[in-house]
mmCIF file of C-alpha atoms and ligand atoms in Angstrom:
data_model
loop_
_atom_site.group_PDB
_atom_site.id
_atom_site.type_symbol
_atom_site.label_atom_id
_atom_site.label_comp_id
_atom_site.label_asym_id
_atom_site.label_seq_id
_atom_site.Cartn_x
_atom_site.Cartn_y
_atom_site.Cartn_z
ATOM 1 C CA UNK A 1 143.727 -28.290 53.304
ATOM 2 C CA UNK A 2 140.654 -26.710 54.702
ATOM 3 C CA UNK A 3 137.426 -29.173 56.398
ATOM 4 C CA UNK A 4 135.134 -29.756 53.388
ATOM 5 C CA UNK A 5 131.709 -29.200 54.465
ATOM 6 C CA UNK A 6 128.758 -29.939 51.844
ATOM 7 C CA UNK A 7 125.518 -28.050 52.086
ATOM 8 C CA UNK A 8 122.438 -28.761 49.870
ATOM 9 C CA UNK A 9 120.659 -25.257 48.274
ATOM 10 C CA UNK A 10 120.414 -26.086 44.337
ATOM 11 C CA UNK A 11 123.388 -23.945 42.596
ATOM 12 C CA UNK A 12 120.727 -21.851 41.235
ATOM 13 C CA UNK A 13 120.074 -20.395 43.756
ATOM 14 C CA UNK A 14 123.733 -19.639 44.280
ATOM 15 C CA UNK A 15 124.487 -18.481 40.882
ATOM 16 C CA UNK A 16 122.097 -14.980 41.249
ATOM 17 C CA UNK A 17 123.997 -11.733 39.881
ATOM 18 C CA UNK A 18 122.385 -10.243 43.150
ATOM 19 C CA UNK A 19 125.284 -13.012 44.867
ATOM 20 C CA UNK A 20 128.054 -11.953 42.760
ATOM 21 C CA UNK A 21 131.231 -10.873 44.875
ATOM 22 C CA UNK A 22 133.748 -11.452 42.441
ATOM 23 C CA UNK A 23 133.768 -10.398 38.870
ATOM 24 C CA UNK A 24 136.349 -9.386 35.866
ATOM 25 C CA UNK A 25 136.476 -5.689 36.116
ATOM 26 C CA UNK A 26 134.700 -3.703 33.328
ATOM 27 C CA UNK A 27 137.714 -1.755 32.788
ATOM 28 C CA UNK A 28 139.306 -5.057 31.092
ATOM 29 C CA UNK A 29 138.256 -4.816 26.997
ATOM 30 C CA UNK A 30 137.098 -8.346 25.540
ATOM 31 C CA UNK A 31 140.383 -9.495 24.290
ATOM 32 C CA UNK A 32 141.782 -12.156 25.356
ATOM 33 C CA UNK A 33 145.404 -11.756 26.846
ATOM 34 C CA UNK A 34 148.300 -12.486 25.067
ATOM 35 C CA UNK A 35 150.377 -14.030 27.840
ATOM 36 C CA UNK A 36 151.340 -17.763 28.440
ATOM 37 C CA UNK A 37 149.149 -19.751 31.036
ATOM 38 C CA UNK A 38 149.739 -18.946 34.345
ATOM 39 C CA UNK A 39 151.918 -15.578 33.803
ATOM 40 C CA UNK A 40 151.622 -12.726 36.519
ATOM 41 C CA UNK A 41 150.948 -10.101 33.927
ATOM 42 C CA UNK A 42 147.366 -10.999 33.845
ATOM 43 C CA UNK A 43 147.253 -10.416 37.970
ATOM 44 C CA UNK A 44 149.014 -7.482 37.800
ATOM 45 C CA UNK A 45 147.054 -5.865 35.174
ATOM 46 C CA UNK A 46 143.212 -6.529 36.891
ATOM 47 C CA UNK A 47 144.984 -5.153 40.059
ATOM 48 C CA UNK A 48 145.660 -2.084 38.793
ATOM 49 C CA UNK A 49 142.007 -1.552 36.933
ATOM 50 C CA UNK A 50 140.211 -2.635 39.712
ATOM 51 C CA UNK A 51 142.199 0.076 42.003
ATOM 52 C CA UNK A 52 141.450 2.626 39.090
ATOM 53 C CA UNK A 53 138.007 1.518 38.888
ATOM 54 C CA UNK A 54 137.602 1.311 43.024
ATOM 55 C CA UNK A 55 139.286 4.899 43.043
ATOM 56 C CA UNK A 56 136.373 6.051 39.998
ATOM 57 C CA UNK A 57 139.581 7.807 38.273
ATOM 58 C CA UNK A 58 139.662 5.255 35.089
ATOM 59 C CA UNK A 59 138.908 8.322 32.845
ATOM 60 C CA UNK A 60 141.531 10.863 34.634
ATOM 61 C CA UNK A 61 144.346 8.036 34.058
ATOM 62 C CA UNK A 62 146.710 7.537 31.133
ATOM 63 C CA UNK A 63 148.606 4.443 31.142
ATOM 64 C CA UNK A 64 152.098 3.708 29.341
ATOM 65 C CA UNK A 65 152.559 0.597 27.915
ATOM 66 C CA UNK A 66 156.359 -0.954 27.682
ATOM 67 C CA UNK A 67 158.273 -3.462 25.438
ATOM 68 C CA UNK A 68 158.205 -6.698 26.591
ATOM 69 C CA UNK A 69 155.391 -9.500 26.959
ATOM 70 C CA UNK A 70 152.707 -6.590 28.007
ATOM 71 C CA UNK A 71 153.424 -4.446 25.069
ATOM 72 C CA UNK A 72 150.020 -4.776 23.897
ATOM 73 C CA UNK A 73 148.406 -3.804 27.554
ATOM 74 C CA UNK A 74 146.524 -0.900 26.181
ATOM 75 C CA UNK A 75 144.918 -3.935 24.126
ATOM 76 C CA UNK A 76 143.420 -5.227 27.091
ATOM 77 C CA UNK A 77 143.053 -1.975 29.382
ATOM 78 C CA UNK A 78 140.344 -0.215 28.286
ATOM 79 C CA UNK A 79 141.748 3.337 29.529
ATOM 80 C CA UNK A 80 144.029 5.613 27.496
ATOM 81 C CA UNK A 81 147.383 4.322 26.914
ATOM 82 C CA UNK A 82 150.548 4.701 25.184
ATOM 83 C CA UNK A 83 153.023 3.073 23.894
ATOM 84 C CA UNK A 84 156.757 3.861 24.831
ATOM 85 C CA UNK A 85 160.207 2.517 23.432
ATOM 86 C CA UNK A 86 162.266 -0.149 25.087
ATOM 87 C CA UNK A 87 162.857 1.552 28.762
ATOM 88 C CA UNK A 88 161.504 4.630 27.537
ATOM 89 C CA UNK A 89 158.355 4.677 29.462
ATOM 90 C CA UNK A 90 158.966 6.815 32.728
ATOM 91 C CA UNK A 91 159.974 9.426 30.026
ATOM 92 C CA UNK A 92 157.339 9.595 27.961
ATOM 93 C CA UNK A 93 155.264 9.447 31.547
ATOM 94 C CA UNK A 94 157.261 12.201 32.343
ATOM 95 C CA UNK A 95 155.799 14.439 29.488
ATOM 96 C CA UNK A 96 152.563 13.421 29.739
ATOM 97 C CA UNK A 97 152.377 14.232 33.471
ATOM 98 C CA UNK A 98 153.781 17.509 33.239
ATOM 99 C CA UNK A 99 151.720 18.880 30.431
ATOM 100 C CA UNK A 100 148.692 16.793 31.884
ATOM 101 C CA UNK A 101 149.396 17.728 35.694
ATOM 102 C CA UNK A 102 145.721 16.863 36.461
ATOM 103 C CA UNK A 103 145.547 13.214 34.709
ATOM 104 C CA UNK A 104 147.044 10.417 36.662
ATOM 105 C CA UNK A 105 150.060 8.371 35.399
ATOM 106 C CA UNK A 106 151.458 5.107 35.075
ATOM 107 C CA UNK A 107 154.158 3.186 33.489
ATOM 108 C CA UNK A 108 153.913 -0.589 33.762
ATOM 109 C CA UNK A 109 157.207 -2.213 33.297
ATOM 110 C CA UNK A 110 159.071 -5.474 32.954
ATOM 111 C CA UNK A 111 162.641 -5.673 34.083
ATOM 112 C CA UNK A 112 164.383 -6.167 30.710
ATOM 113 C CA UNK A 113 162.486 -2.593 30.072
ATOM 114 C CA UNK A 114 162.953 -0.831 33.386
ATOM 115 C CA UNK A 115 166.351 -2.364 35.055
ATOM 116 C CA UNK A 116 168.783 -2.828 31.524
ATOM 117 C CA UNK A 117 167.375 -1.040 28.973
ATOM 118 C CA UNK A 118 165.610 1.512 30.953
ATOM 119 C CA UNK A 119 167.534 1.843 33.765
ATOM 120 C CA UNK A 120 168.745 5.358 33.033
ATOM 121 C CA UNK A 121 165.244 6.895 32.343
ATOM 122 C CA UNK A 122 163.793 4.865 35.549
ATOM 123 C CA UNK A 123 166.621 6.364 38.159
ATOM 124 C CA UNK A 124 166.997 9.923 36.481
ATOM 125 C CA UNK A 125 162.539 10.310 36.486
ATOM 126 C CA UNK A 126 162.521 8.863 39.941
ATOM 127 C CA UNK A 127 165.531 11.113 41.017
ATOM 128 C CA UNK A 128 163.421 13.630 39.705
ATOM 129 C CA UNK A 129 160.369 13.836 41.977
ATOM 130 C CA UNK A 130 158.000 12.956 38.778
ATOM 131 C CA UNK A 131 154.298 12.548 40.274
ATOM 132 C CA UNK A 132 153.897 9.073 38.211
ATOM 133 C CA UNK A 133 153.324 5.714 39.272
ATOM 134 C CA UNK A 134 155.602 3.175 38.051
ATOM 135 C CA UNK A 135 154.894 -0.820 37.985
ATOM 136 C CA UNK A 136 157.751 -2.993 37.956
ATOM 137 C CA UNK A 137 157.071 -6.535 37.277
ATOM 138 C CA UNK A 138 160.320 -8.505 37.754
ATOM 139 C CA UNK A 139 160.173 -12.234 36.739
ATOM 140 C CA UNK A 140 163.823 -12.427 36.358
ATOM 141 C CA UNK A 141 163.766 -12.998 32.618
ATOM 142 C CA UNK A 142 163.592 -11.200 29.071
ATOM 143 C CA UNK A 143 160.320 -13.054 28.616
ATOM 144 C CA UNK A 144 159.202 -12.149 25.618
ATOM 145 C CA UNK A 145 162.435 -12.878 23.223
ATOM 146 C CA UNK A 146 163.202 -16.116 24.368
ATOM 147 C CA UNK A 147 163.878 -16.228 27.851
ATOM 148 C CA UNK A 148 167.566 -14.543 28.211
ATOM 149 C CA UNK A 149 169.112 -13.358 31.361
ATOM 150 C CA UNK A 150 168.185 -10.064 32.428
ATOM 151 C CA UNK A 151 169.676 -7.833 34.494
ATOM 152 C CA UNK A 152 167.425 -9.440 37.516
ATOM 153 C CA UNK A 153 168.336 -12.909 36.481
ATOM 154 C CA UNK A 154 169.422 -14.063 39.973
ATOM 155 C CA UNK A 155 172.723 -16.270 41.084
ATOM 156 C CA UNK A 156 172.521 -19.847 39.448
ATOM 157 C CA UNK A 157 169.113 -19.271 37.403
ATOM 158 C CA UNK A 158 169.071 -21.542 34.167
ATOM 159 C CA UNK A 159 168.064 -18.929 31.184
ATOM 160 C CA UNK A 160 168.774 -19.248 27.305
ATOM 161 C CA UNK A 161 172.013 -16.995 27.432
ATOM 162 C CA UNK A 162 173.323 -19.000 30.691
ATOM 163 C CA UNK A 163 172.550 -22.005 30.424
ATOM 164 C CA UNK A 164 174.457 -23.163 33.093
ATOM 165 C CA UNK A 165 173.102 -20.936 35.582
ATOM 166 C CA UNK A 166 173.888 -17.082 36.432
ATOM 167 C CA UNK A 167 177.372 -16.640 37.192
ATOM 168 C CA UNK A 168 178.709 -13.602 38.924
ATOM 169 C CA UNK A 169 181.985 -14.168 38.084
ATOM 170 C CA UNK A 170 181.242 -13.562 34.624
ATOM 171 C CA UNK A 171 177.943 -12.284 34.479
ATOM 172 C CA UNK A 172 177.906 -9.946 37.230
ATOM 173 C CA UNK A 173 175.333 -9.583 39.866
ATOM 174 C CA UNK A 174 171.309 -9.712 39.890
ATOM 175 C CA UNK A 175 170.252 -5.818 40.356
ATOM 176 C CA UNK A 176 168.264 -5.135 43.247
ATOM 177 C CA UNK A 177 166.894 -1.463 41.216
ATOM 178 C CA UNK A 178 164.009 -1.670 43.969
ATOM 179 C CA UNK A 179 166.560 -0.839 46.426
ATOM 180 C CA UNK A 180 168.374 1.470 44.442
ATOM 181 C CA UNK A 181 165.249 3.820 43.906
ATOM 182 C CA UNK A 182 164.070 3.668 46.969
ATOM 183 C CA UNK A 183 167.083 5.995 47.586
ATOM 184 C CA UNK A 184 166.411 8.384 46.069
ATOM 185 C CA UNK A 185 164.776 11.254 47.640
ATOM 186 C CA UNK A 186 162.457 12.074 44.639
ATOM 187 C CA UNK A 187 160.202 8.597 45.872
ATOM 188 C CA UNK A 188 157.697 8.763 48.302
ATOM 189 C CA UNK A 189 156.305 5.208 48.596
ATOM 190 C CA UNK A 190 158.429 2.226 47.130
ATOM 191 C CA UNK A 191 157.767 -1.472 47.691
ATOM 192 C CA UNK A 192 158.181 -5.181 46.568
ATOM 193 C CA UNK A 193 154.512 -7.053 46.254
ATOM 194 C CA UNK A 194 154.030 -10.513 44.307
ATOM 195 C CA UNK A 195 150.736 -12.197 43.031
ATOM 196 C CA UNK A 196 151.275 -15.731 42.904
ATOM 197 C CA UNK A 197 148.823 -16.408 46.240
ATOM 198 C CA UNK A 198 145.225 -15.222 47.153
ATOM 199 C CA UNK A 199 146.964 -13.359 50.498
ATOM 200 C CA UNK A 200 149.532 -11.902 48.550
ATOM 201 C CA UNK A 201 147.486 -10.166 45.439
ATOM 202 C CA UNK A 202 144.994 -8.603 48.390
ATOM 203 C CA UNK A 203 147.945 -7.050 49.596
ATOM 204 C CA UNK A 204 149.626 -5.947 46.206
ATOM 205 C CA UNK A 205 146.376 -4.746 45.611
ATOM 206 C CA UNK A 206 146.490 -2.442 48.443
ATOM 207 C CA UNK A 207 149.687 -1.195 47.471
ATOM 208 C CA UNK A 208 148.956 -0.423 44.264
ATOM 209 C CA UNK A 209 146.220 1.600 45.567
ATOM 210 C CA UNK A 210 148.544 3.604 48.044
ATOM 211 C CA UNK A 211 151.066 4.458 45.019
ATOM 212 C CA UNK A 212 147.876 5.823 43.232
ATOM 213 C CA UNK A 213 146.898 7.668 46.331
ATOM 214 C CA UNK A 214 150.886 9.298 46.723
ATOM 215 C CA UNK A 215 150.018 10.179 43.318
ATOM 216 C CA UNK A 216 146.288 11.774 44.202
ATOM 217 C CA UNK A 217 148.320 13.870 47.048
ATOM 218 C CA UNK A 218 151.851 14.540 44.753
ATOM 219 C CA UNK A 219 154.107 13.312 46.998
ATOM 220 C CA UNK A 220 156.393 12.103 44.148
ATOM 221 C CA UNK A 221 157.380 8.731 42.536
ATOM 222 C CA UNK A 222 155.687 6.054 43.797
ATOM 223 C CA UNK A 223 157.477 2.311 42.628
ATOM 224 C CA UNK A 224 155.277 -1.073 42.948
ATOM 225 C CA UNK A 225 157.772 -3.990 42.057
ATOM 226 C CA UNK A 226 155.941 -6.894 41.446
ATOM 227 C CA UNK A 227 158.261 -10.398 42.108
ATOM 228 C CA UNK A 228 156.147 -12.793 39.160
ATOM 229 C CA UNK A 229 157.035 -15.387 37.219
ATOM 230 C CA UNK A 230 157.877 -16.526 33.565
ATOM 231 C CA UNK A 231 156.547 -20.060 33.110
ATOM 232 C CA UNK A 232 157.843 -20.411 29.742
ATOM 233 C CA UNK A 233 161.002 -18.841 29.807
ATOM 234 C CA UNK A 234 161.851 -20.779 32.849
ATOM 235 C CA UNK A 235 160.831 -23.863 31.345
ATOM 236 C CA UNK A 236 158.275 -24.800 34.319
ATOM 237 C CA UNK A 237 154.572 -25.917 34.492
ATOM 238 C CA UNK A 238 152.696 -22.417 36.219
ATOM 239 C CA UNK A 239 152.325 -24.388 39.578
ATOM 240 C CA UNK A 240 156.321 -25.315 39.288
ATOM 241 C CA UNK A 241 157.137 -21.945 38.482
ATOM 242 C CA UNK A 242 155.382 -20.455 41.658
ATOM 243 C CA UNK A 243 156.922 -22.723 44.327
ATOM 244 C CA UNK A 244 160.366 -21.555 42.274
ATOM 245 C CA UNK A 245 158.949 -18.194 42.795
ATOM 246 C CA UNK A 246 158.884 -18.706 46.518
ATOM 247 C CA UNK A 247 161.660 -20.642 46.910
ATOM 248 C CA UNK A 248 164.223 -18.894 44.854
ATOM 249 C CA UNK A 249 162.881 -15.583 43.874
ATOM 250 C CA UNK A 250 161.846 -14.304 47.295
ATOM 251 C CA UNK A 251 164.576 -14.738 49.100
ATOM 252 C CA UNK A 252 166.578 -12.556 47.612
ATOM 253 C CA UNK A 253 164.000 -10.271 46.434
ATOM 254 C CA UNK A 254 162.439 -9.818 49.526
ATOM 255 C CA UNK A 255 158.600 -8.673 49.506
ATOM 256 C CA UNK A 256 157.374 -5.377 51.657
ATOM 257 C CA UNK A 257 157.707 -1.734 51.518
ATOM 258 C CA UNK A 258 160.890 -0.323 51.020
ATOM 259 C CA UNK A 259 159.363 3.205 51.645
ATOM 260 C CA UNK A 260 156.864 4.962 53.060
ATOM 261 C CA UNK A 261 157.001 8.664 53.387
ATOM 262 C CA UNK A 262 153.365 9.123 54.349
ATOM 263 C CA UNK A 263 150.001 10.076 52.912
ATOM 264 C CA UNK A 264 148.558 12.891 54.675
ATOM 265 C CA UNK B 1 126.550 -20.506 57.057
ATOM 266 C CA UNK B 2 127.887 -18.877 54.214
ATOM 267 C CA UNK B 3 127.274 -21.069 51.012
ATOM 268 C CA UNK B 4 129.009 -20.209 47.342
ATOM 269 C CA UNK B 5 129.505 -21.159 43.903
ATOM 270 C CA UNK B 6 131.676 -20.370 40.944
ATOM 271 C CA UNK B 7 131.575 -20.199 37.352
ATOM 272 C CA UNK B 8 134.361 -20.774 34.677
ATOM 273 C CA UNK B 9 134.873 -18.990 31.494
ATOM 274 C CA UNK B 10 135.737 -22.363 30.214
ATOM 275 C CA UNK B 11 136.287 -20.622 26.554
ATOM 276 C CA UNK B 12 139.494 -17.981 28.216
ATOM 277 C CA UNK B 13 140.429 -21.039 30.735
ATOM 278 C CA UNK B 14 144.147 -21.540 29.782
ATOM 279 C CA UNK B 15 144.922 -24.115 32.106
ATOM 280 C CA UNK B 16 146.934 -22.914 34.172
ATOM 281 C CA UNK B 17 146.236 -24.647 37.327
ATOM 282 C CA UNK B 18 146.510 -22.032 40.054
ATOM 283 C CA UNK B 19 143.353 -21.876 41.012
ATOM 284 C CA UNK B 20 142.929 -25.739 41.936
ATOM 285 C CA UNK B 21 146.319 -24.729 44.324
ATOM 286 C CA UNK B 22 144.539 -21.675 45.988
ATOM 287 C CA UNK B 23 141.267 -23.624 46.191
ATOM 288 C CA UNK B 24 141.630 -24.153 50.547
ATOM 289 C CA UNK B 25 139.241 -27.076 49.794
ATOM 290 C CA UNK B 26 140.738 -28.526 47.213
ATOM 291 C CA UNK B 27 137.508 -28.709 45.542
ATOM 292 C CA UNK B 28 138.636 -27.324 41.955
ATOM 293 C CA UNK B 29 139.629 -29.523 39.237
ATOM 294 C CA UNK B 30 140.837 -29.611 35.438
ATOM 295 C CA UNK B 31 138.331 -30.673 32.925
ATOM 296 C CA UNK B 32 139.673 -34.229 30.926
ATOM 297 C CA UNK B 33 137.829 -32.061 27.938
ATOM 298 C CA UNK B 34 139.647 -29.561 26.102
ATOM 299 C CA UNK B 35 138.281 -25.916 24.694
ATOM 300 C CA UNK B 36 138.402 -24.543 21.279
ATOM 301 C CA UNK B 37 141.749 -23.508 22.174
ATOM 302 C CA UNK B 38 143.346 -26.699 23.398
ATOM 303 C CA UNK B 39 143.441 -26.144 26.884
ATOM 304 C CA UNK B 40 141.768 -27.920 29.997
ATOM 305 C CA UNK B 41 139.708 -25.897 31.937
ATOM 306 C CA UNK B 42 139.008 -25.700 35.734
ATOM 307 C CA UNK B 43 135.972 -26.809 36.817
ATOM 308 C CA UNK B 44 134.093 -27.032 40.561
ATOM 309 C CA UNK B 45 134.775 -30.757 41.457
ATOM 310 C CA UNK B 46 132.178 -30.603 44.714
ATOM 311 C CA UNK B 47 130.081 -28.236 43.975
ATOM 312 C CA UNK B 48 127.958 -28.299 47.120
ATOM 313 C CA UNK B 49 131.272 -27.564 49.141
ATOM 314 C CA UNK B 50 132.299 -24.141 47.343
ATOM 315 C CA UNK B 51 132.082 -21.290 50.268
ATOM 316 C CA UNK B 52 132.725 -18.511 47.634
ATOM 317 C CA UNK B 53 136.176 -17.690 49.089
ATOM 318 C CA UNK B 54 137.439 -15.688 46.229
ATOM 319 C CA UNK B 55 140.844 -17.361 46.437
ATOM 320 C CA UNK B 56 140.636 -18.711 42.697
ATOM 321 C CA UNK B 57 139.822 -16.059 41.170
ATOM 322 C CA UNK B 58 141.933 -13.809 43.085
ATOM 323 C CA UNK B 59 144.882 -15.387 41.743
ATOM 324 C CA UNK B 60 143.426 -16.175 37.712
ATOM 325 C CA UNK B 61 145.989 -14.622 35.519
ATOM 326 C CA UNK B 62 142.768 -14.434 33.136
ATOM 327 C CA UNK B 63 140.319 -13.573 35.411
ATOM 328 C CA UNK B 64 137.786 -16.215 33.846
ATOM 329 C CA UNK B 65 136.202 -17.128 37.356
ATOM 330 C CA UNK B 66 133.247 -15.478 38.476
ATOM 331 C CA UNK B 67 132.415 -15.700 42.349
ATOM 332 C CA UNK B 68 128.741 -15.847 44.179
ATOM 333 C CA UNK B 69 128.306 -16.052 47.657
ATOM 334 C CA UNK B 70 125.587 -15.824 49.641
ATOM 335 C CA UNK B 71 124.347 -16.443 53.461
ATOM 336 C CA UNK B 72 121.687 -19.306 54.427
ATOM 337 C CA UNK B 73 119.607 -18.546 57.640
ATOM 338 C CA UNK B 74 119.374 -22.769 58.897
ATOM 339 C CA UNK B 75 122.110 -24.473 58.569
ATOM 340 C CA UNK B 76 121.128 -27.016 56.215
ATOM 341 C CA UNK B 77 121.867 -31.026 56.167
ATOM 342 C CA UNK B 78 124.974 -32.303 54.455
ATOM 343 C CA UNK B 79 124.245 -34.388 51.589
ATOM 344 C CA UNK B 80 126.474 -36.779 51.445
HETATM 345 C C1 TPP C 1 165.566 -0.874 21.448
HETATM 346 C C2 TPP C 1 165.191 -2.307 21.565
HETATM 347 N N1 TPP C 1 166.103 -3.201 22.016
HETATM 348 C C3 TPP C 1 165.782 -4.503 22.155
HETATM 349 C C4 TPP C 1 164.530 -4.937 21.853
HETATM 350 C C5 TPP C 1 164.190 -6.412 22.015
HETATM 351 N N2 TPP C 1 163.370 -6.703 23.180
HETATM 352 C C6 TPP C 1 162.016 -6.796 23.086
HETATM 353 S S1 TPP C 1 161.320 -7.209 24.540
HETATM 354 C C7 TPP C 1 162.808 -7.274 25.333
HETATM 355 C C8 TPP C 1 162.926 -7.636 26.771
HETATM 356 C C9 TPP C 1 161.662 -7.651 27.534
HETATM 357 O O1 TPP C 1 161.841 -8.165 28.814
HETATM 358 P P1 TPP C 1 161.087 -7.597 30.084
HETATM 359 O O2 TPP C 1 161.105 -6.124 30.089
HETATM 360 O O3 TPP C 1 161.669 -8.284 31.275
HETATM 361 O O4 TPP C 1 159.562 -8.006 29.873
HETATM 362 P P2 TPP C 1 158.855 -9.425 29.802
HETATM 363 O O5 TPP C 1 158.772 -9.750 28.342
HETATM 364 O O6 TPP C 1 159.654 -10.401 30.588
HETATM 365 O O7 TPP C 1 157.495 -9.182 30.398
HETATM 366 C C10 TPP C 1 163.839 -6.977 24.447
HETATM 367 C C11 TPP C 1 165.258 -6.978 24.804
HETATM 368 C C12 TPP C 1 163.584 -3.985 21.413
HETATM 369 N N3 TPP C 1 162.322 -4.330 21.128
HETATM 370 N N4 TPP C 1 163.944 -2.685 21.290
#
């Protein structure tokens, strides 16, 4: 812990909008989000406005919107969105892209959408070479149908279908899809960010800003995986859940670019 | 010195408690009050020891924390 050091100017002096240096981005609507206290979705989402707003391309840039806790995004974004089926959303970014070649694209994505349900669309439209950005935000868990094992779920997690922990032997084995895309040759810029500390949403931040700038330059499919947590489907206070995070998550979802072909 | 302040959306507050662990100070605190909703809200504990970091708000899943920050020529007496 930091050296407190007191100072004495009255807070109104402090509290000027000419002192402002942090503020919720326009680009959010009014609504309150949906999610549980503490959840990463809420990060993840001002990350990706502010980057829109910072790049002044809000009103060039169509979102899509998966199943999952963040299926009401376009709720709280206040760009144009759309909705996709379950895993559906590269696809539908897909169309949109190509008959809107001058708009920029995004498909925001938990892993129940993008890694089981999905996982066909997300390999096939990054395989592809589609000029979209895709957001992956991986807590590990269905989140919003009670907290089952997903695909991610990783060795020995504690979810409503295994209750006694992931087990390989019968369950298989946690899917790194991260890795798996970052094979392909259609992806120009793929990487593994998290938000659950003030250093590490400055840098997600600036990676969500590169994958926007790939896109700017069409370079290809650019992947942000986003390593967050589910407070309530892993049964954990928010500050619990991010020291689990850290602890369990990161090891073997290690955080940092996968790829990196290159802006010009 | 650089002095700063913050301000709580005490009404979209939902209690999460990351911000008092990002706080570097330590100065940020949960309210023993509730909002209409139920939840406590975080609240600047030392007010005259806020250097308008950014850290809370960076990592508010709600963004409810608004950040000022501003630079004072003299460095001025500690009140305490
Ligand atoms: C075709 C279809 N199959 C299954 C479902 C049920 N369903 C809704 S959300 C979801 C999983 C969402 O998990 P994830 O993508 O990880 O997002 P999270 O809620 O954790 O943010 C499932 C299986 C559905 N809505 N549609």
């Amino acid at each position: 812990m930091a050296k407190v050091k007191h100072h004495n100017i009255p807070l109104d002096q402090i509290i000027k909008p000419e002192n402002i240096v942090f503020k919720r981005t326009k680009l959010f609507t009014d609504n309150v989000l949906s999610y549980c206290p503490g959840c990463g979705h809420g990060v993840a989402h001002r990350l990706i406005l502010e980057v829109l707003e910072e790049m002044g391309i809000a009103d060039k840039t169509i979102g899509i919107a998966p199943v999952g806790c963040s299926v009401l995004a376009y709720e709280f974004m206040d760009i144009d969105m759309q909705e996709a089926a379950h895993g559906r959303a590269p696809a539908l970014a897909t169309g949109i892209k190509r008959t809107n070649p001058d708009k920029f694209v995004f498909a925001y994505q938990g892993d129940g959408d993008l890694a089981a349900i999905g996982t066909a669309e997300t390999i096939h439209t990054a395989n592809r070479g589609e000029n979209i950005t895709v957001i992956f935000i991986n807590n590990g868990i269905y989140g919003m149908t009670g907290g089952q094992m997903a695909p991610t779920t990783i060795y020995g997690m504690k979810t409503s279908t295994t209750p006694y922990g992931r087990d390989p032997k019968q369950m298989g084995h946690p899917l790194k899809i991260t890795e798996i895309v970052a094979q392909l040759p259609g992806t120009c810029y793929v990487t593994r960010q998290a938000v659950h500390t003030p250093a590490l949403v400055r840098k997600a931040k600036k990676a969500i800003r590169k994958a926007f700038e790939y896109q700017k330059q069409n370079k290809g499919l650019s992947f942000v995986e986003i390593v967050s947590n589910c407070n309530s489907g892993w049964k954990m206070t928010p500050v619990q859940a991010v020291k689990w995070l850290e602890e369990n998550m990161l090891p073997y979802y290690p955080l940092g670019d996968l790829k990196d072909i290159g802006l010009d | 010195m650089i002095v700063g302040a913050i301000v709580v959306d005490t009404e979209r507050c939902k209690g999460c408690e990351l911000c008092t662990q990002a706080c570097p100070f330590g100065i940020i605190s949960m309210s023993e009050d509730v909002n209409s909703k139920g939840y406590h809200y975080a609240y600047l504990a030392d007010p005259y020891a806020c250097t308008g970091c950014e850290n809370c708000a960076l990592v508010c899943p709600d963004t409810v924390i608004t950040v000022y920050r501003m630079k004072v020529e003299e460095p001025s007496k500690a009140k305490n």
